[in-house]
Structure formats: structure tokens, C-alpha cells
mmCIF file of C-alpha atoms in Angstrom:
data_model
loop_
_atom_site.group_PDB
_atom_site.id
_atom_site.type_symbol
_atom_site.label_atom_id
_atom_site.label_comp_id
_atom_site.label_asym_id
_atom_site.label_seq_id
_atom_site.Cartn_x
_atom_site.Cartn_y
_atom_site.Cartn_z
ATOM 1 C CA UNK A 1369 -12.315 14.219 -17.951
ATOM 2 C CA UNK A 1370 -11.735 11.349 -15.807
ATOM 3 C CA UNK A 1371 -12.268 11.793 -12.042
ATOM 4 C CA UNK A 1372 -10.744 9.623 -9.334
ATOM 5 C CA UNK A 1373 -14.014 8.150 -7.994
ATOM 6 C CA UNK A 1374 -14.550 9.148 -3.897
ATOM 7 C CA UNK A 1375 -16.008 5.253 -3.316
ATOM 8 C CA UNK A 1376 -12.501 3.877 -4.379
ATOM 9 C CA UNK A 1377 -10.759 6.092 -1.657
ATOM 10 C CA UNK A 1378 -10.904 3.651 1.192
ATOM 11 C CA UNK A 1379 -9.792 0.666 -0.937
ATOM 12 C CA UNK A 1380 -6.903 2.716 -2.122
ATOM 13 C CA UNK A 1381 -5.998 3.506 1.611
ATOM 14 C CA UNK A 1382 -6.244 0.029 2.244
ATOM 15 C CA UNK A 1383 -4.137 -1.284 -0.537
ATOM 16 C CA UNK A 1384 -1.669 1.663 0.060
ATOM 17 C CA UNK A 1385 -1.062 0.686 4.002
ATOM 18 C CA UNK A 1386 -0.580 -3.223 2.925
ATOM 19 C CA UNK A 1387 2.020 -2.223 0.400
ATOM 20 C CA UNK A 1388 3.834 -0.016 2.841
ATOM 21 C CA UNK A 1389 3.523 -2.959 5.329
ATOM 22 C CA UNK A 1390 5.145 -5.126 2.975
ATOM 23 C CA UNK A 1391 7.691 -2.658 1.543
ATOM 24 C CA UNK A 1392 8.744 -0.272 4.268
ATOM 25 C CA UNK A 1393 10.184 3.071 3.155
ATOM 26 C CA UNK A 1394 13.601 3.991 3.874
ATOM 27 C CA UNK A 1395 13.450 6.402 6.697
ATOM 28 C CA UNK A 1396 15.666 9.402 7.154
ATOM 29 C CA UNK A 1397 18.418 8.947 9.738
ATOM 30 C CA UNK A 1398 19.585 12.258 10.848
ATOM 31 C CA UNK A 1399 17.572 15.118 12.466
ATOM 32 C CA UNK A 1400 18.689 17.608 9.966
ATOM 33 C CA UNK A 1401 17.387 15.533 6.943
ATOM 34 C CA UNK A 1402 14.041 14.920 8.730
ATOM 35 C CA UNK A 1403 13.740 18.325 9.485
ATOM 36 C CA UNK A 1404 14.634 19.291 5.831
ATOM 37 C CA UNK A 1405 12.252 16.677 4.560
ATOM 38 C CA UNK A 1406 9.430 17.969 6.752
ATOM 39 C CA UNK A 1407 9.967 21.283 5.601
ATOM 40 C CA UNK A 1408 9.931 20.273 1.973
ATOM 41 C CA UNK A 1409 6.852 18.381 2.373
ATOM 42 C CA UNK A 1410 5.147 21.592 3.725
ATOM 43 C CA UNK A 1411 6.545 23.663 0.853
ATOM 44 C CA UNK A 1412 4.767 21.185 -1.296
ATOM 45 C CA UNK A 1413 1.643 21.512 0.603
ATOM 46 C CA UNK A 1414 2.052 25.429 0.223
ATOM 47 C CA UNK A 1415 2.405 25.129 -3.581
ATOM 48 C CA UNK A 1416 -0.802 22.894 -3.907
ATOM 49 C CA UNK A 1417 -2.775 25.634 -1.688
ATOM 50 C CA UNK A 1418 -1.370 28.262 -3.981
ATOM 51 C CA UNK A 1419 -2.934 26.450 -6.970
ATOM 52 C CA UNK A 1420 -6.285 26.793 -5.030
ATOM 53 C CA UNK A 1421 -6.806 23.539 -3.771
ATOM 54 C CA UNK A 1422 -7.647 22.484 -0.155
ATOM 55 C CA UNK A 1423 -4.864 20.957 1.722
ATOM 56 C CA UNK A 1424 -4.959 19.263 5.126
ATOM 57 C CA UNK A 1425 -3.210 20.679 7.986
ATOM 58 C CA UNK A 1426 0.179 18.882 8.611
ATOM 59 C CA UNK A 1427 1.179 17.226 11.803
ATOM 60 C CA UNK A 1428 3.646 19.305 14.156
ATOM 61 C CA UNK A 1429 7.143 19.475 12.816
ATOM 62 C CA UNK A 1430 8.481 18.084 16.256
ATOM 63 C CA UNK A 1431 6.294 15.218 16.155
ATOM 64 C CA UNK A 1432 6.922 14.385 12.352
ATOM 65 C CA UNK A 1433 10.663 14.713 12.734
ATOM 66 C CA UNK A 1434 10.680 12.235 15.942
ATOM 67 C CA UNK A 1435 8.411 9.873 14.143
ATOM 68 C CA UNK A 1436 10.902 9.676 11.189
ATOM 69 C CA UNK A 1437 13.767 9.564 13.428
ATOM 70 C CA UNK A 1438 11.984 6.524 15.188
ATOM 71 C CA UNK A 1439 11.535 4.652 11.820
ATOM 72 C CA UNK A 1440 7.878 5.572 11.657
ATOM 73 C CA UNK A 1441 6.038 7.362 8.917
ATOM 74 C CA UNK A 1442 4.737 10.988 9.318
ATOM 75 C CA UNK A 1443 1.427 11.326 11.302
ATOM 76 C CA UNK A 1444 -0.103 8.722 9.727
ATOM 77 C CA UNK A 1445 0.738 9.084 6.095
ATOM 78 C CA UNK A 1446 -0.038 12.784 5.851
ATOM 79 C CA UNK A 1447 0.574 13.965 2.318
ATOM 80 C CA UNK A 1448 0.617 17.478 0.974
ATOM 81 C CA UNK A 1449 -1.801 15.976 -1.671
ATOM 82 C CA UNK A 1450 -4.144 14.090 0.728
ATOM 83 C CA UNK A 1451 -7.370 16.534 0.576
ATOM 84 C CA UNK A 1452 -7.175 16.221 -3.338
ATOM 85 C CA UNK A 1453 -8.731 12.682 -3.041
ATOM 86 C CA UNK A 1454 -11.450 13.672 -0.442
ATOM 87 C CA UNK A 1455 -14.842 14.652 -1.758
ATOM 88 C CA UNK A 1456 -15.593 14.356 -5.454
ATOM 89 C CA UNK A 1457 -12.245 13.740 -6.447
ATOM 90 C CA UNK A 1458 -9.982 15.554 -9.012
ATOM 91 C CA UNK A 1459 -9.588 15.124 -12.903
ATOM 92 C CA UNK A 1460 -6.530 13.007 -13.731
ATOM 93 C CA UNK A 1461 -5.436 16.100 -15.996
ATOM 94 C CA UNK A 1462 -5.619 18.528 -12.956
ATOM 95 C CA UNK A 1463 -3.757 16.004 -10.618
ATOM 96 C CA UNK A 1464 -1.145 15.578 -13.327
ATOM 97 C CA UNK A 1465 -0.792 19.484 -13.354
ATOM 98 C CA UNK A 1466 -0.541 19.654 -9.360
ATOM 99 C CA UNK A 1467 2.089 16.775 -9.359
ATOM 100 C CA UNK A 1468 4.092 18.647 -12.350
ATOM 101 C CA UNK A 1469 3.921 22.217 -10.550
ATOM 102 C CA UNK A 1470 4.083 20.888 -6.935
ATOM 103 C CA UNK A 1471 6.422 17.685 -7.173
ATOM 104 C CA UNK A 1472 6.410 15.681 -3.857
ATOM 105 C CA UNK A 1473 10.001 15.672 -2.275
ATOM 106 C CA UNK A 1474 11.783 12.100 -2.067
ATOM 107 C CA UNK A 1475 13.247 10.925 1.058
ATOM 108 C CA UNK A 1476 16.510 12.399 1.478
ATOM 109 C CA UNK A 1477 16.073 14.388 -1.550
ATOM 110 C CA UNK A 1478 15.043 17.972 -0.226
ATOM 111 C CA UNK A 1479 16.928 20.224 -2.591
#
């Protein structure tokens, strides 16, 4: 099984930050949609945890909503999957299973 090497994490984060700077995300515009998006992210994080993986503590709901409404991104780029990329890494097939079973919500698509 292939694993995501831990030594590539900082390079990935730098590339990701540069990509976001060049291509800003469309940020939700209403408080209701920001709250729904935050809740959906937390639900995804709970799903990842239920699969037995460690998850990073999410930022506060209020701080995240205010950040989204101001045009910023959640505390800085918090992700329900963030902890999967720390430590020794995760096998590609396991990562695909996590994404399949716990899909990340899209901006404004909070089902």
C-alpha cells in the first residue's frame, strides 16, 4: 500500500496556500449558509472519527461563521481530514475509503 509521506506535508501545505492565494474560494454569503456549512464540516469530522481516525479539534462555530462571512477561510484551513496527514501518513486506499464514506461538503452545498 502506498502512503502519503510525512516529509511531504509541509511542501503540500505551502503549495495549497499558494493555490488558494491565486484562486480564492467562493465564500458563503449568508449567516445561515455559513452556519450550515460549518455544521456539515463538523458532521464530516464526526464521521471520520467514527471510522477510528484522530481528528483535529474544529475552531469555534461563531469564529468560523464570522470568518466565512468576512471573506476569510475557516481557522486557518481547518479540515475534517487534517489529522489524517500528520504523523506517519495514511495509505491511499484508506484515504479513498474515508473520502467515500465521509465526503467533505462543498461551499453552499450542505444538504
